XYZ file of C-alpha atoms in Angstrom:
382
model
C 4.565 43.859 -1.331
C 4.180 41.486 -4.275
C 2.018 39.033 -2.223
C -0.460 41.413 -0.518
C -3.641 39.886 -1.941
C -6.041 39.784 0.996
C -9.176 41.853 0.480
C -12.607 42.295 1.934
C -14.211 41.162 -1.274
C -16.045 37.913 -1.764
C -15.062 35.345 -4.329
C -18.062 36.366 -6.507
C -16.432 39.682 -7.102
C -13.909 37.985 -9.274
C -16.310 35.837 -11.141
C -15.763 37.577 -14.504
C -12.069 36.683 -14.538
C -10.941 33.860 -16.817
C -9.901 30.702 -15.062
C -6.774 30.092 -17.260
C -3.980 32.258 -18.450
C -2.871 32.464 -22.054
C 0.305 30.883 -23.135
C 3.594 32.741 -22.433
C 4.477 35.138 -19.753
C 1.922 36.963 -17.542
C 0.952 40.389 -19.004
C 2.439 43.587 -17.540
C 0.634 46.012 -15.311
C -2.884 46.752 -16.696
C -4.732 49.878 -15.636
C -8.030 48.348 -16.654
C -7.404 45.238 -14.483
C -6.282 47.574 -11.646
C -9.541 49.571 -11.785
C -11.746 46.500 -12.034
C -10.061 44.785 -9.103
C -9.985 47.987 -7.022
C -13.679 48.576 -7.588
C -14.466 44.894 -6.711
C -12.470 45.064 -3.605
C -13.994 48.317 -2.407
C -17.508 46.989 -2.969
C -16.507 43.884 -1.012
C -15.413 45.960 1.887
C -18.557 48.046 1.910
C -20.758 44.894 1.883
C -18.813 43.338 4.701
C -20.641 44.641 7.744
C -18.203 43.143 10.254
C -15.249 44.705 8.436
C -16.991 48.104 8.367
C -17.818 47.887 12.011
C -14.378 46.993 13.280
C -12.628 49.310 10.768
C -14.688 52.338 11.277
C -17.382 52.275 14.065
C -15.402 50.403 16.766
C -12.626 53.050 17.018
C -15.186 55.828 16.455
C -17.076 54.508 19.450
C -14.030 55.282 21.751
C -13.620 58.807 20.239
C -17.269 59.573 21.045
C -17.181 58.119 24.529
C -13.890 59.755 25.599
C -14.790 63.024 23.820
C -18.154 63.342 25.537
C -17.416 61.888 29.041
C -14.126 63.761 29.606
C -15.365 67.219 28.601
C -13.046 68.985 31.045
C -9.838 67.437 29.889
C -10.509 64.211 31.940
C -10.036 65.902 35.407
C -12.766 65.308 37.953
C -13.145 67.240 41.126
C -12.275 65.596 44.374
C -15.117 65.192 46.768
C -14.598 65.778 50.530
C -16.997 65.993 53.363
C -16.599 68.628 56.092
C -17.709 67.093 59.386
C -18.624 69.525 62.084
C -16.956 72.931 62.333
C -13.996 73.145 59.986
C -13.236 76.837 60.347
C -9.923 76.766 58.476
C -11.923 75.941 55.280
C -15.168 77.691 55.991
C -13.547 81.014 56.883
C -11.118 81.206 53.906
C -11.073 84.478 51.929
C -13.203 84.539 48.837
C -10.331 84.203 46.378
C -8.892 81.241 48.232
C -12.255 79.652 48.459
C -12.769 80.098 44.751
C -9.407 78.398 44.033
C -10.397 75.435 46.157
C -13.764 75.157 44.416
C -11.946 74.560 41.093
C -10.476 71.231 42.337
C -12.615 70.127 45.228
C -16.348 69.656 45.796
C -17.137 70.393 49.487
C -20.072 68.564 51.154
C -21.590 69.616 54.388
C -24.334 68.456 56.685
C -23.264 64.843 56.972
C -22.673 63.129 60.312
C -19.351 61.526 60.938
C -20.752 58.022 60.489
C -22.577 58.993 57.255
C -19.400 60.544 55.806
C -17.204 57.616 56.727
C -19.839 55.232 55.161
C -19.727 57.092 51.873
C -15.967 57.206 51.977
C -15.800 53.431 52.336
C -18.024 53.087 49.261
C -15.717 55.474 47.389
C -18.507 57.980 46.964
C -16.130 60.473 48.658
C -12.363 61.067 48.311
C -11.917 62.360 51.839
C -13.532 63.260 55.105
C -12.119 66.322 56.987
C -12.525 67.187 60.582
C -11.045 69.919 62.779
C -9.959 69.479 66.383
C -8.619 72.738 67.627
C -5.457 73.549 65.639
C -5.313 70.035 64.188
C -6.956 68.924 60.894
C -7.741 65.231 60.508
C -8.186 63.949 57.016
C -9.380 60.418 56.234
C -9.017 59.085 52.624
C -9.800 55.895 50.775
C -7.400 53.535 49.056
C -10.062 52.816 46.468
C -9.136 55.927 44.417
C -5.558 56.847 45.038
C -5.573 59.591 42.406
C -8.495 61.329 44.116
C -6.980 60.819 47.506
C -3.638 62.439 46.278
C -5.577 65.406 44.832
C -7.381 66.093 48.123
C -4.203 65.690 50.196
C -2.276 68.065 47.934
C -4.932 70.705 47.892
C -5.575 70.639 51.645
C -1.878 70.552 52.324
C -1.436 73.723 50.376
C -4.307 75.254 52.330
C -2.682 74.413 55.651
C 0.641 75.773 54.554
C -0.769 79.094 53.368
C -2.844 79.367 56.561
C 0.256 78.816 58.770
C 2.084 81.583 56.841
C -0.872 83.976 57.263
C -1.097 83.313 60.993
C 2.642 83.686 61.688
C 2.882 86.752 59.429
C 6.021 85.331 57.709
C 6.161 85.712 53.883
C 7.574 82.782 51.922
C 11.048 83.163 50.614
C 10.399 81.212 47.412
C 7.300 81.186 45.241
C 6.244 79.011 42.350
C 4.240 80.053 39.301
C 3.072 77.483 36.746
C 1.333 77.623 33.355
C 0.566 75.240 30.583
C 2.369 75.265 27.257
C -0.913 74.154 25.532
C -4.047 76.162 25.157
C -6.116 75.985 28.349
C -9.192 75.107 26.271
C -7.689 71.721 25.200
C -9.812 68.768 26.051
C -9.211 65.052 26.281
C -10.413 64.683 22.665
C -7.151 66.256 21.582
C -5.226 63.186 22.707
C -7.920 60.479 22.170
C -8.353 61.218 18.406
C -4.771 60.541 17.274
C -4.627 57.316 19.299
C -7.901 56.105 17.861
C -6.857 56.973 14.354
C -3.661 54.817 14.820
C -5.691 51.913 16.319
C -8.310 52.139 13.617
C -5.699 52.034 10.863
C -4.099 49.022 12.542
C -7.272 47.055 12.863
C -8.539 47.853 9.374
C -5.347 46.963 7.553
C -4.359 43.952 9.582
C -7.793 42.273 9.744
C -8.581 43.131 6.197
C -5.511 41.519 4.830
C -5.266 38.559 7.147
C -8.786 37.150 7.204
C -9.585 37.562 3.470
C -6.225 36.286 2.430
C -7.049 33.024 4.200
C -10.597 32.941 2.809
C -9.442 33.654 -0.752
C -6.935 30.872 -0.454
C -9.468 28.362 0.941
C -12.154 29.201 -1.705
C -9.616 28.971 -4.558
C -9.946 32.671 -5.402
C -6.222 33.134 -5.242
C -5.710 30.294 -7.580
C -8.178 31.704 -10.093
C -6.445 35.078 -9.916
C -3.051 33.399 -10.458
C -4.373 31.557 -13.500
C -6.229 34.582 -14.970
C -4.561 36.821 -17.485
C -4.272 39.550 -14.826
C -0.845 40.935 -13.944
C 0.270 40.239 -10.400
C 1.266 43.910 -10.105
C -2.314 44.900 -10.859
C -3.607 42.583 -8.128
C -1.135 43.839 -5.548
C -1.417 47.528 -6.385
C -5.310 47.430 -6.394
C -5.339 45.737 -2.916
C -2.868 48.286 -1.550
C -4.775 51.233 -3.147
C -8.097 50.119 -1.657
C -6.434 49.761 1.793
C -5.010 53.205 1.506
C -8.281 54.672 0.394
C -10.053 53.019 3.372
C -7.447 54.431 5.747
C -7.853 57.926 4.346
C -11.629 57.625 4.673
C -11.137 56.565 8.355
C -8.872 59.616 8.875
C -11.398 61.955 7.436
C -14.265 60.514 9.549
C -12.348 60.390 12.770
C -11.054 63.926 12.429
C -14.480 65.213 11.490
C -16.159 63.609 14.486
C -13.275 64.789 16.723
C -13.679 68.431 15.600
C -17.450 68.223 16.365
C -16.442 67.171 19.911
C -13.888 69.899 20.335
C -10.730 68.731 18.527
C -8.464 71.607 17.393
C -5.832 70.851 14.820
C -2.547 72.696 15.249
C 0.905 72.688 13.821
C 1.520 70.599 10.623
C -1.688 68.672 10.987
C -1.708 67.878 7.237
C 1.191 65.534 7.871
C -1.499 63.104 9.284
C -2.207 62.108 5.696
C 1.270 60.746 4.785
C 1.608 59.253 8.335
C -1.614 57.449 7.790
C -0.520 56.010 4.472
C 2.799 54.872 5.871
C 1.092 53.287 8.878
C -1.372 51.482 6.633
C 1.447 49.807 4.719
C 3.035 48.700 8.012
C -0.122 47.033 9.192
C -0.831 45.594 5.829
C 2.409 43.748 6.140
C 1.391 42.411 9.510
C -1.985 41.303 7.970
C -0.003 39.648 5.161
C 2.145 37.709 7.629
C -0.865 36.507 9.653
C -2.798 35.492 6.609
C 0.263 33.630 5.152
C 0.877 31.738 8.353
C -2.684 30.979 9.535
C -4.479 28.023 8.028
C -8.040 29.141 9.009
C -9.940 32.304 9.392
C -10.235 31.721 13.131
C -6.486 31.436 13.487
C -6.002 34.586 11.366
C -8.416 36.599 13.592
C -6.701 35.264 16.742
C -3.216 36.242 15.459
C -4.435 39.670 14.415
C -6.028 40.220 17.780
C -2.927 39.029 19.622
C -0.911 41.633 17.810
C -3.151 44.727 17.500
C -5.008 44.612 20.824
C -1.916 44.550 23.163
C -0.193 46.997 20.764
C -3.100 49.398 21.322
C -2.450 49.578 25.069
C 1.408 49.384 24.812
C 1.651 52.160 22.210
C -0.383 54.814 23.975
C -3.362 54.601 21.665
C -5.829 54.013 24.517
C -4.029 55.375 27.561
C -1.147 57.833 27.992
C 2.169 56.214 28.807
C 3.832 59.186 30.588
C 3.190 57.497 34.007
C 3.811 53.952 32.792
C 6.858 51.929 33.896
C 10.021 52.463 31.898
C 9.947 48.983 30.322
C 6.502 49.658 28.899
C 7.701 52.976 27.461
C 10.614 51.175 25.940
C 8.279 48.666 24.254
C 6.264 51.491 22.832
C 9.334 52.894 21.139
C 9.776 49.710 19.024
C 6.101 49.226 18.022
C 4.828 50.508 14.714
C 1.583 51.743 16.311
C 3.629 53.648 18.918
C 5.548 55.440 16.096
C 2.327 56.186 14.291
C 0.454 57.542 17.343
C 3.471 59.599 18.399
C 3.705 61.197 14.927
C 0.016 61.871 14.799
C -0.054 63.512 18.162
C 2.993 65.587 17.519
C 1.753 66.967 14.234
C -2.043 67.151 14.904
C -2.279 68.449 18.555
C 1.196 69.310 19.880
C 1.974 72.007 17.350
C 5.128 70.318 15.905
C 6.396 71.026 12.386
C 6.580 68.511 9.416
C 9.985 67.258 10.747
C 8.161 65.513 13.578
C 6.578 63.124 11.043
C 9.717 62.195 9.139
C 11.120 59.635 11.674
C 7.796 57.842 12.266
C 7.201 57.615 8.503
C 10.663 56.166 7.887
C 10.326 53.663 10.753
C 6.924 52.424 9.627
C 8.000 52.078 6.012
C 11.089 50.130 7.122
C 8.926 47.932 9.345
C 6.605 47.273 6.345
C 9.461 46.214 4.110
C 10.985 43.880 6.737
C 7.770 42.163 7.710
C 6.676 41.822 4.021
C 9.939 40.128 3.206
C 9.443 37.708 6.033
C 5.777 37.107 5.073
C 6.607 36.228 1.458
C 8.538 33.224 2.792
C 5.246 31.770 4.117
C 2.893 32.942 1.360
C 1.151 30.301 -0.737
C -1.394 30.674 -3.628
C -2.838 27.274 -2.850
C -4.538 25.906 0.365
C -2.204 23.137 1.556
């Protein structure tokens, strides 16, 4: 990590550094230089409104949206219109009717043409009619999830009604329950993903863009010539990035808890996971900043890496129903390891052992990418 120099500070934050180094070897690590550089870099980050927005408020926006919109775990009721006399549904026992009301919203009073018109506009998930002993259900292809829900529920109603009419009891029965608390909401799974994405964006962009700017404005050259140990420069940059990441973690978890987040298991392992993930994405930022020749190119490379990774790693959407090749990609992405570890330890009730492998993988990734990035790093703007 000896070349991780990028920071959110402006060149003026290093104006008190000498422009030439004394004769002889560079000094060893200096705690005074470390503190001065760290304070300057932190102030630079706070003053950079764009960096603060994309590091903190952009991921927080998704947490608030998902946490307030999907208040019932992200599951919406299917809407069906009952056209005419649908006695099978309307004459169900109270307990069966109550069970249906949990998953379906029944609308009555519409004519057949009115119901079909709303169905074509996807305002309804189905239109149900009864012709003697035959039920006719029409669904829309616009919302296949809603259509599948309606078909499944009504299919169950028909089966149970047939059993009641024939008087035959089913030979096999199925009972199901959730391994998680029934009160869990979508915020449980949104928050860990947004923490992972926020860490990735903050570390990658913070290192990549400012590394290019410091090189173009000769700040790196001044730091190299100043009597400041390279180790102090590197450790101050890393320390500020880790502090920013921990601040992100605290804010995201705090807002998530206000919206209903419940921490379970070894949730405290989110702290070391966050630190290891930050190092991994700092290495990516170092690589982008070392290869790119302009700020625009650095931003483009960082976006090209972090944005697709956010979708492919499960930070934005769950991958359980994704094709196998996408799930395979997620298993080799650092954000995928980080999000998986955060979900396991924060909301799935796993123990500390669930964080060990993600931490080792992210640290190994950081070491490998840093080694590659140092091959391209330059103190001077070529």
